């Protein structure tokens, strides 16, 4: 198993953990005697918190599909889940995002995935302005959702007539250790390749107007955005949110300087 395991639960029937597999998050069952593992539940395709009854025969969990908000489910061990909540119902009349997972080749040949959000009234005959929204971590991950947001008002921007790309650049969770290591001693550089190659992919597909683009990100996404300001001029505007702008002040003034040694394999 080539990813971090989340939320270990030890039961008589095995060890359970939810694990990212690209933009999906399934619930896996592991045999403690052999280490063999299998997908235990994959629907809905993003499963987060989960808890077993005392006898280990009933499971409660929060999960959602690509077009849902998080919902609460309950099921017997080997039966389909019963949905108990309808949080998604409140969005029935909203102008939610239309999401799809796309992939492209980066400068060095690495395959990069990203989530492309389109407005509800998307017109395939038009070229749209593009906003690139870059997650942090770098071991964060972006997934399809009807209500992308966090720091930025994405739904409002979509409604104003743009597309939003959220790249799962090298180092993102869900794609295995080798992919996660591609920006070690390459931080910012390889990440920038992944962003710019994604833009080129959308341009070749005839989806975007490259004269009307902006970029933004928070934390590591802010660092990549800062890197883009000094290494390319393709964006009309860039917003840097809580990004590293000076490695020396970052290293001596924060309490997470191991990050510097882990990714740069050096110190200032």
Coordinates of C-alpha atoms in Angstrom, one line a residue:
X1 CA 0.0 0.0 0.0
X2 CA 1.7 3.1 -1.2
X3 CA -0.2 5.9 0.7
X4 CA -0.8 7.2 4.2
X5 CA -3.5 5.2 6.0
X6 CA -6.1 7.4 7.8
X7 CA -8.0 6.5 11.0
X8 CA -7.0 3.0 11.9
X9 CA -9.8 0.9 13.4
X10 CA -8.9 -2.5 14.8
X11 CA -11.8 -5.0 14.6
X12 CA -12.2 -8.8 14.8
X13 CA -12.6 -8.8 11.0
X14 CA -9.5 -6.9 10.2
X15 CA -7.8 -3.4 10.4
X16 CA -9.7 -0.7 8.6
X17 CA -8.4 2.6 7.2
X18 CA -9.5 5.2 4.7
X19 CA -6.9 5.9 2.1
X20 CA -6.5 8.4 -0.8
X21 CA -6.2 6.7 -4.2
X22 CA -5.8 9.7 -6.6
X23 CA -9.0 11.8 -6.1
X24 CA -10.9 8.9 -4.5
X25 CA -10.8 7.9 -0.9
X26 CA -12.0 4.4 -0.3
X27 CA -12.2 2.4 2.9
X28 CA -9.8 -0.5 3.0
X29 CA -9.6 -3.7 5.0
X30 CA -6.2 -5.1 5.9
X31 CA -5.5 -8.6 7.2
X32 CA -3.1 -8.2 10.2
X33 CA -1.8 -11.7 9.7
X34 CA -0.8 -11.4 6.1
X35 CA -0.8 -7.7 5.3
X36 CA -3.2 -8.4 2.4
X37 CA -5.6 -5.6 1.7
X38 CA -8.7 -4.9 -0.3
X39 CA -11.2 -2.2 -0.9
X40 CA -13.9 -2.7 1.6
X41 CA -16.2 0.2 0.6
X42 CA -15.9 2.5 -2.4
X43 CA -19.3 4.1 -2.6
X44 CA -19.6 7.0 -2.2
X45 CA -16.1 7.5 -3.6
X46 CA -14.8 9.8 -0.8
X47 CA -15.0 8.2 2.7
X48 CA -13.7 10.1 5.7
X49 CA -14.5 9.5 9.3
X50 CA -15.9 6.1 10.3
X51 CA -16.7 4.2 13.4
X52 CA -17.8 0.6 14.2
X53 CA -20.4 -0.6 16.7
X54 CA -19.1 -2.4 19.8
X55 CA -19.7 -5.8 18.2
X56 CA -17.9 -4.7 15.0
X57 CA -20.9 -5.6 12.8
X58 CA -22.3 -2.1 12.0
X59 CA -20.4 0.8 10.5
X60 CA -21.2 4.6 10.6
X61 CA -19.3 6.9 8.3
X62 CA -19.2 10.3 6.6
X63 CA -18.8 10.3 2.8
X64 CA -19.8 12.0 -0.4
X65 CA -19.8 11.5 -4.1
X66 CA -18.2 14.1 -6.5
X67 CA -21.5 16.0 -6.7
X68 CA -22.4 15.8 -3.0
X69 CA -21.7 17.5 0.3
X70 CA -20.6 15.2 3.1
X71 CA -23.4 13.0 4.3
X72 CA -23.7 10.5 7.1
X73 CA -24.2 6.8 6.3
X74 CA -24.7 3.6 8.3
X75 CA -24.4 0.0 7.1
X76 CA -24.0 -3.6 8.2
X77 CA -20.5 -5.0 7.4
X78 CA -21.2 -6.3 3.9
X79 CA -24.3 -4.4 2.9
X80 CA -24.8 -1.1 1.0
X81 CA -24.8 2.0 3.1
X82 CA -28.0 3.8 4.1
X83 CA -27.8 7.5 3.8
X84 CA -29.1 9.2 7.0
X85 CA -28.7 12.9 6.1
X86 CA -29.4 15.2 3.2
X87 CA -27.0 18.0 3.5
X88 CA -26.7 18.2 -0.3
X89 CA -30.4 19.1 -0.6
X90 CA -29.8 22.7 0.5
X91 CA -27.7 23.2 -2.7
X92 CA -30.6 22.2 -5.1
X93 CA -31.1 25.8 -6.3
X94 CA -27.5 26.9 -6.1
X95 CA -25.2 27.6 -9.0
X96 CA -22.9 24.8 -8.1
X97 CA -19.6 24.0 -9.8
X98 CA -19.5 21.4 -12.6
X99 CA -16.3 19.4 -11.8
X100 CA -14.2 17.0 -13.7
X101 CA -10.8 15.3 -13.2
X102 CA -8.4 15.9 -16.0
X103 CA -4.8 14.8 -16.5
X104 CA -1.8 16.0 -18.6
X105 CA 1.9 15.5 -19.0
X106 CA 4.3 17.9 -17.3
X107 CA 7.6 19.2 -18.6
X108 CA 9.6 16.2 -17.4
X109 CA 6.9 13.6 -18.5
X110 CA 5.2 13.2 -15.1
X111 CA 1.5 12.7 -15.3
X112 CA -0.4 15.4 -13.4
X113 CA -4.1 15.4 -12.5
X114 CA -6.2 18.3 -11.6
X115 CA -9.8 19.3 -11.0
X116 CA -11.4 21.6 -13.5
X117 CA -14.4 23.5 -12.4
X118 CA -16.9 24.9 -14.9
X119 CA -19.9 27.2 -14.4
X120 CA -23.3 25.7 -14.4
X121 CA -24.2 27.3 -17.7
X122 CA -20.9 26.3 -19.4
X123 CA -20.7 26.9 -23.2
X124 CA -18.2 24.5 -24.9
X125 CA -18.0 26.9 -27.9
X126 CA -16.4 29.7 -25.8
X127 CA -12.9 30.2 -24.5
X128 CA -13.0 31.3 -20.8
X129 CA -10.8 33.3 -18.5
X130 CA -8.9 30.9 -16.2
X131 CA -8.1 31.1 -12.5
X132 CA -5.6 28.6 -11.1
X133 CA -6.1 27.8 -7.4
X134 CA -3.1 25.9 -5.9
X135 CA -3.5 23.8 -2.7
X136 CA -1.1 23.7 0.2
X137 CA 0.9 21.0 1.8
X138 CA 2.4 20.2 -0.6
X139 CA 0.8 17.0 0.4
X140 CA -2.7 18.4 0.1
X141 CA -5.1 17.2 -2.6
X142 CA -8.0 18.7 -4.5
X143 CA -11.0 16.6 -5.4
X144 CA -14.3 17.2 -7.3
X145 CA -16.9 19.0 -5.3
X146 CA -20.0 21.1 -6.1
X147 CA -19.0 23.8 -3.7
X148 CA -15.2 24.5 -4.0
X149 CA -14.1 27.3 -1.7
X150 CA -11.9 27.3 1.4
X151 CA -10.2 30.7 1.1
X152 CA -11.5 31.9 -2.2
X153 CA -15.0 32.6 -3.5
X154 CA -14.9 30.0 -6.4
X155 CA -18.6 29.7 -7.0
X156 CA -18.9 33.5 -7.4
X157 CA -16.0 33.5 -9.9
X158 CA -17.5 30.7 -11.9
X159 CA -20.8 32.6 -12.0
X160 CA -19.0 35.6 -13.3
X161 CA -17.8 33.5 -16.3
X162 CA -14.4 31.8 -15.7
X163 CA -13.0 28.3 -15.3
X164 CA -11.0 27.3 -12.2
X165 CA -8.2 24.8 -12.3
X166 CA -7.0 23.1 -9.1
X167 CA -3.8 21.1 -9.9
X168 CA -2.7 18.2 -7.9
X169 CA 0.9 19.1 -8.6
X170 CA 3.9 16.8 -7.7
X171 CA 4.0 16.2 -4.0
X172 CA 0.3 15.9 -3.6
X173 CA -1.2 13.1 -1.5
X174 CA -3.0 10.2 -3.2
X175 CA -0.5 9.4 -5.9
X176 CA 2.1 7.3 -4.1
X177 CA 5.6 8.0 -2.5
X178 CA 7.5 8.3 -5.8
X179 CA 5.2 11.1 -7.0
X180 CA 5.2 12.7 -3.5
X181 CA 9.0 12.9 -3.8
X182 CA 9.2 14.6 -7.2
X183 CA 9.5 18.0 -5.7
X184 CA 12.2 17.1 -3.1
X185 CA 15.2 19.4 -4.1
X186 CA 12.9 20.7 -6.8
X187 CA 10.4 22.7 -4.7
X188 CA 8.7 25.4 -6.7
X189 CA 10.5 24.5 -9.9
X190 CA 8.8 21.2 -10.7
X191 CA 5.5 22.5 -9.1
X192 CA 5.6 25.4 -11.6
X193 CA 6.1 23.0 -14.5
X194 CA 2.9 21.2 -13.4
X195 CA 0.9 24.4 -13.3
X196 CA 2.1 25.8 -16.6
X197 CA 1.7 22.5 -18.4
X198 CA -1.8 22.2 -17.2
X199 CA -2.6 25.7 -18.6
X200 CA -1.0 24.6 -22.0
X201 CA -3.2 21.5 -21.9
X202 CA -6.4 23.6 -21.5
X203 CA -5.3 26.0 -24.2
X204 CA -4.7 23.2 -26.7
X205 CA -8.2 21.9 -25.9
X206 CA -9.6 25.3 -26.8
X207 CA -11.1 25.9 -23.4
X208 CA -9.3 29.0 -22.1
X209 CA -8.3 32.6 -23.1
X210 CA -4.7 32.7 -22.1
X211 CA -4.7 36.5 -22.1
X212 CA -7.1 36.5 -19.1
X213 CA -5.5 34.4 -16.3
X214 CA -4.8 34.7 -12.6
X215 CA -3.2 32.4 -10.0
X216 CA -3.5 32.1 -6.3
X217 CA -2.7 29.7 -3.4
X218 CA -2.3 29.3 0.3
X219 CA 0.7 28.0 2.2
X220 CA 2.6 25.8 -0.2
X221 CA 0.2 27.1 -2.9
X222 CA 1.2 30.6 -1.9
X223 CA 4.9 29.6 -2.3
X224 CA 4.2 28.2 -5.8
X225 CA 2.3 31.4 -6.6
X226 CA 5.2 33.5 -5.4
X227 CA 7.5 31.4 -7.6
X228 CA 5.3 32.0 -10.6
X229 CA 5.5 35.8 -10.1
X230 CA 9.3 35.7 -10.7
X231 CA 9.5 33.0 -13.3
X232 CA 6.6 33.6 -15.7
X233 CA 4.5 36.5 -17.0
X234 CA 1.5 34.6 -18.3
X235 CA -0.7 35.7 -15.5
X236 CA -2.5 39.1 -15.3
X237 CA -2.6 38.9 -11.5
X238 CA -1.2 36.5 -8.8
X239 CA -2.2 36.4 -5.1
X240 CA 0.2 34.9 -2.6
X241 CA -1.5 33.5 0.6
X242 CA 0.8 32.7 3.5
X243 CA 3.6 31.5 1.2
X244 CA 7.3 31.4 1.8
X245 CA 9.0 34.4 0.3
X246 CA 12.3 34.3 2.1
X247 CA 13.8 30.9 3.1
X248 CA 16.1 32.4 5.7
X249 CA 13.3 34.3 7.7
X250 CA 11.1 31.2 7.3
X251 CA 13.7 28.9 8.7
X252 CA 14.7 31.0 11.7
X253 CA 11.2 32.4 12.6
X254 CA 8.9 29.4 12.3
X255 CA 8.4 26.2 14.3
X256 CA 8.2 24.0 11.2
X257 CA 11.8 24.3 9.9
X258 CA 12.2 20.5 9.5
X259 CA 10.1 21.2 6.3
X260 CA 13.1 23.0 4.9
X261 CA 15.5 20.1 5.5
X262 CA 13.0 17.6 4.2
X263 CA 12.4 19.3 0.9
X264 CA 15.5 21.2 0.2
X265 CA 17.9 18.7 1.8
X266 CA 19.8 21.7 3.1
X267 CA 19.3 24.7 5.3
X268 CA 19.8 28.4 4.4

